[in-house]
Amino acid sequence: DAGVIQSPRHEVTEMGQEVTLRCKPISGHNSLFWYRQTMMRGLELLIYFNNNVPIDDSGMPEDRFSAKMPNASFSTLKIQPSEPRDSAVYFCATLPLAGGYNEQFFGPGTRLTVL
Amino acid sequence: ILNVEQSPQSLHVQEGDSTNFTCSFPSSNFYALHWYRWETAKSPEALFVMTLNGDEKKKGRISATLNTKEGYSYLYIKGSQPEDSATYLCAFTNSGYALNFGKGTSLLVTP
């Protein structure tokens, strides 16, 4: 398996533009998580899905952020409009169906810079 | 938000030194405690998932202990090597799903 796949790996955009980050989970993993890494706040959970259904989006910072998981093999995190303070590394991670005591598998991350 | 604290924030040791870091977490509603190793420009990779009070896990020169009653875990590295240089993250969960990460301990091992 190729592991968790994220695209793009790097994104540079201007304030006000829409940004879409993409994630392809490991096949058979039914839970998917979006995290954001910043120097100030460390690695923080934004939202997670079980079986394509959003379970907890309490970490989503504002209405400008939205996430979808239309099927078991694809998820997006969208920021519209983007702002400079959104600059961070965004990680997608997945978990097997059993969840619980299993480790999460992280993708390589998308480094977002908003100018 | 569940508060997870790690110390020290950073550490610089010489090759061959043994070292340890601390992770503290809420002692109530414990489900599991994860340790991840994160190298620069790579993805975090799981080291251990610890679930029982008194758990002790080992992987090569790295080991970890868990005390759920007082809410702390230690990670030990014996005979540090330059390739151990990374950020070590711990994460607490009370659900088995959502992980609350500490800010990590950044370890630098110099030859």
Coordinates of C-alpha atoms in Angstrom, one line a residue:
Chain A
D1 CA 0.0 0.0 0.0
A2 CA 1.3 3.5 -0.8
G3 CA 0.2 4.8 2.6
V4 CA -1.8 8.0 3.1
I5 CA -1.5 10.2 0.0
Q6 CA -1.9 14.0 0.3
S7 CA -1.9 16.6 -2.5
P8 CA -0.5 19.1 -3.1
R9 CA 2.6 18.8 -1.0
H10 CA 3.2 22.5 -1.1
E11 CA 0.7 25.3 -1.8
V12 CA 1.4 29.0 -2.0
T13 CA -1.5 31.3 -2.5
E14 CA -2.7 34.8 -1.9
M15 CA -5.0 36.0 0.8
G16 CA -8.6 35.6 -0.3
Q17 CA -8.1 32.7 -2.6
E18 CA -9.8 29.4 -2.1
V19 CA -7.5 26.5 -1.2
T20 CA -8.4 22.8 -1.4
L21 CA -6.3 20.1 0.2
R22 CA -6.8 16.5 -0.7
C23 CA -6.3 13.2 1.0
K24 CA -6.5 9.5 -0.1
P25 CA -6.6 7.2 2.9
I26 CA -5.1 3.8 3.2
S27 CA -7.4 1.2 1.7
G28 CA -9.6 -0.3 4.3
H29 CA -9.1 2.4 6.8
N30 CA -12.5 3.8 7.8
S31 CA -11.5 6.7 10.0
L32 CA -9.9 9.8 8.6
F33 CA -8.5 12.8 10.5
W34 CA -7.4 16.3 9.5
Y35 CA -4.7 17.9 11.6
R36 CA -3.0 21.3 11.5
Q37 CA 0.6 21.9 12.7
T38 CA 1.8 25.3 13.7
M39 CA 4.6 26.5 15.8
M40 CA 2.3 28.2 18.3
R41 CA -0.3 25.5 18.8
G42 CA 1.5 22.3 17.8
L43 CA -0.5 19.5 16.1
E44 CA -4.2 20.1 16.6
L45 CA -7.1 18.0 15.4
L46 CA -9.5 19.9 13.0
I47 CA -12.1 17.2 12.1
Y48 CA -12.5 13.5 11.8
F49 CA -14.7 11.1 9.9
N50 CA -15.9 7.5 10.6
N51 CA -17.2 5.7 7.5
N52 CA -17.3 9.0 5.6
V53 CA -19.5 10.7 8.2
P54 CA -18.1 13.7 10.1
I55 CA -18.0 12.8 13.8
D56 CA -16.3 15.8 15.5
D57 CA -15.6 19.1 13.8
S58 CA -15.1 21.1 17.0
G59 CA -11.5 21.8 16.0
M60 CA -12.4 23.5 12.8
P61 CA -11.3 27.1 13.5
E62 CA -13.9 29.1 11.5
D63 CA -16.7 28.8 8.9
R64 CA -14.0 29.5 6.3
F65 CA -12.9 25.9 6.8
S66 CA -14.9 23.0 5.5
A67 CA -14.2 19.3 5.0
K68 CA -15.9 16.5 3.1
M69 CA -15.5 12.8 2.6
P70 CA -17.7 11.9 -0.4
N71 CA -16.4 8.3 -0.4
A72 CA -14.1 5.9 1.4
S73 CA -11.1 6.8 -0.7
F74 CA -11.1 10.6 -0.8
S75 CA -11.4 13.6 1.5
T76 CA -10.9 17.3 1.0
L77 CA -10.2 20.2 3.3
K78 CA -11.2 23.6 1.9
I79 CA -10.4 27.0 3.1
Q80 CA -12.4 29.9 1.5
P81 CA -11.3 32.6 1.7
S82 CA -7.8 31.9 2.9
E83 CA -5.9 34.2 5.3
P84 CA -2.2 34.5 6.2
R85 CA -2.8 33.0 9.6
D86 CA -3.9 29.8 7.9
S87 CA -0.3 29.2 6.9
A88 CA 0.6 25.8 8.4
V89 CA 1.3 22.2 7.6
Y90 CA -2.0 20.2 7.2
F91 CA -1.8 16.5 7.8
C92 CA -4.3 13.8 7.0
A93 CA -4.2 10.6 9.1
T94 CA -6.2 7.4 8.9
L95 CA -7.1 4.6 11.2
P96 CA -8.3 1.0 10.6
L97 CA -12.0 0.2 11.2
A98 CA -11.2 -1.1 14.7
G99 CA -9.9 2.2 15.8
G100 CA -9.4 2.1 19.5
Y101 CA -5.9 0.9 20.3
N102 CA -4.5 1.2 16.8
E103 CA -2.0 3.8 15.7
Q104 CA -2.9 6.5 13.3
F105 CA -1.1 6.6 9.9
F106 CA -0.1 10.0 8.8
G107 CA 0.3 11.3 5.3
P108 CA 3.3 13.5 4.2
G109 CA 1.4 16.7 4.8
T110 CA 0.6 19.8 2.8
R111 CA 2.6 22.9 3.6
L112 CA 0.3 25.9 3.0
T113 CA 1.6 29.4 2.7
V114 CA -0.9 32.2 2.4
L115 CA 0.7 35.5 1.4
Chain B
I1 CA -9.4 20.5 24.7
L2 CA -7.5 18.0 26.8
N3 CA -4.2 19.4 28.1
V4 CA -1.2 17.3 27.2
E5 CA 2.2 18.6 28.3
Q6 CA 5.6 17.4 27.3
S7 CA 9.0 18.2 28.8
P8 CA 11.6 19.2 28.1
Q9 CA 10.7 21.2 25.0
S10 CA 14.1 20.4 23.5
L11 CA 17.1 18.4 24.3
H12 CA 20.7 18.1 23.0
V13 CA 22.7 15.1 23.9
Q14 CA 25.9 13.5 22.8
E15 CA 26.0 10.2 20.9
G16 CA 25.9 7.3 23.4
D17 CA 24.1 9.2 26.1
S18 CA 20.8 7.9 27.4
T19 CA 17.9 10.3 27.8
N20 CA 14.3 10.4 28.7
F21 CA 11.3 12.7 28.2
T22 CA 8.0 13.2 30.0
C23 CA 4.4 13.4 28.9
S24 CA 1.6 14.4 31.3
F25 CA -2.0 14.0 30.5
P26 CA -5.4 14.1 32.2
S27 CA -5.7 11.1 34.6
S28 CA -9.5 10.8 34.1
N29 CA -11.3 9.0 31.3
F30 CA -8.1 7.4 30.0
Y31 CA -8.4 5.4 26.9
A32 CA -4.9 5.3 25.4
L33 CA -1.6 7.2 25.2
H34 CA 0.3 7.3 21.9
W35 CA 4.0 8.1 21.2
Y36 CA 5.0 9.2 17.8
R37 CA 8.4 10.0 16.3
W38 CA 8.6 12.9 13.8
E39 CA 11.6 13.5 11.7
T40 CA 11.9 16.8 9.8
A41 CA 10.2 16.8 6.4
K42 CA 8.6 13.4 7.1
S43 CA 5.3 12.2 8.6
P44 CA 4.9 11.4 12.3
E45 CA 5.3 7.6 12.8
A46 CA 3.9 5.7 15.7
L47 CA 6.3 4.2 18.2
F48 CA 3.9 2.9 20.9
V49 CA 0.2 2.8 21.8
M50 CA -0.1 2.3 25.5
T51 CA -3.4 1.3 27.2
L52 CA -2.9 -0.2 30.6
N53 CA -1.6 1.3 33.8
G54 CA 1.9 0.0 34.4
D55 CA 2.4 -0.8 30.7
E56 CA 6.0 -0.9 29.6
K57 CA 6.8 -1.2 25.9
K58 CA 10.1 -1.5 24.1
K59 CA 11.3 -1.1 20.5
G60 CA 15.0 -1.5 20.1
R61 CA 16.8 1.1 22.3
I62 CA 13.5 3.0 22.9
S63 CA 11.1 2.2 25.7
A64 CA 8.1 3.8 27.4
T65 CA 6.2 3.5 30.6
L66 CA 2.7 4.5 31.5
N67 CA 1.1 5.6 34.8
T68 CA -2.6 6.3 34.2
K69 CA -3.4 7.0 37.8
E70 CA -1.1 10.0 38.0
G71 CA -1.3 10.9 34.4
Y72 CA 2.2 10.6 33.0
S73 CA 4.3 8.6 30.6
Y74 CA 8.1 8.4 30.1
L75 CA 10.0 7.7 26.9
Y76 CA 13.5 6.5 27.3
I77 CA 16.2 6.2 24.7
K78 CA 19.3 4.2 25.6
G79 CA 22.6 5.0 23.9
S80 CA 21.3 7.8 21.7
Q81 CA 22.4 7.8 18.1
P82 CA 22.4 10.7 15.6
E83 CA 19.6 9.0 13.7
D84 CA 17.4 9.3 16.9
S85 CA 17.3 13.1 16.3
A86 CA 13.6 13.9 15.8
T87 CA 10.7 15.4 17.6
Y88 CA 8.9 13.0 19.9
L89 CA 5.2 13.5 20.3
C90 CA 2.8 12.1 22.8
A91 CA -0.9 12.1 22.3
F92 CA -3.8 11.3 24.7
T93 CA -7.2 10.0 23.7
N94 CA -10.2 9.4 25.8
S95 CA -12.2 8.0 22.9
G96 CA -9.8 5.8 20.9
Y97 CA -10.2 8.2 18.0
A98 CA -9.5 11.9 18.6
L99 CA -5.8 12.4 19.6
N100 CA -4.8 15.4 21.7
F101 CA -1.1 16.0 21.0
G102 CA 1.5 17.6 23.2
K103 CA 3.9 20.1 21.5
G104 CA 6.7 17.5 21.5
T105 CA 10.2 17.2 22.7
S106 CA 12.8 18.0 20.0
L107 CA 15.9 15.8 20.4
L108 CA 19.2 16.5 18.8
V109 CA 22.0 13.9 19.1
T110 CA 25.4 15.0 18.0
P111 CA 28.3 12.6 17.2

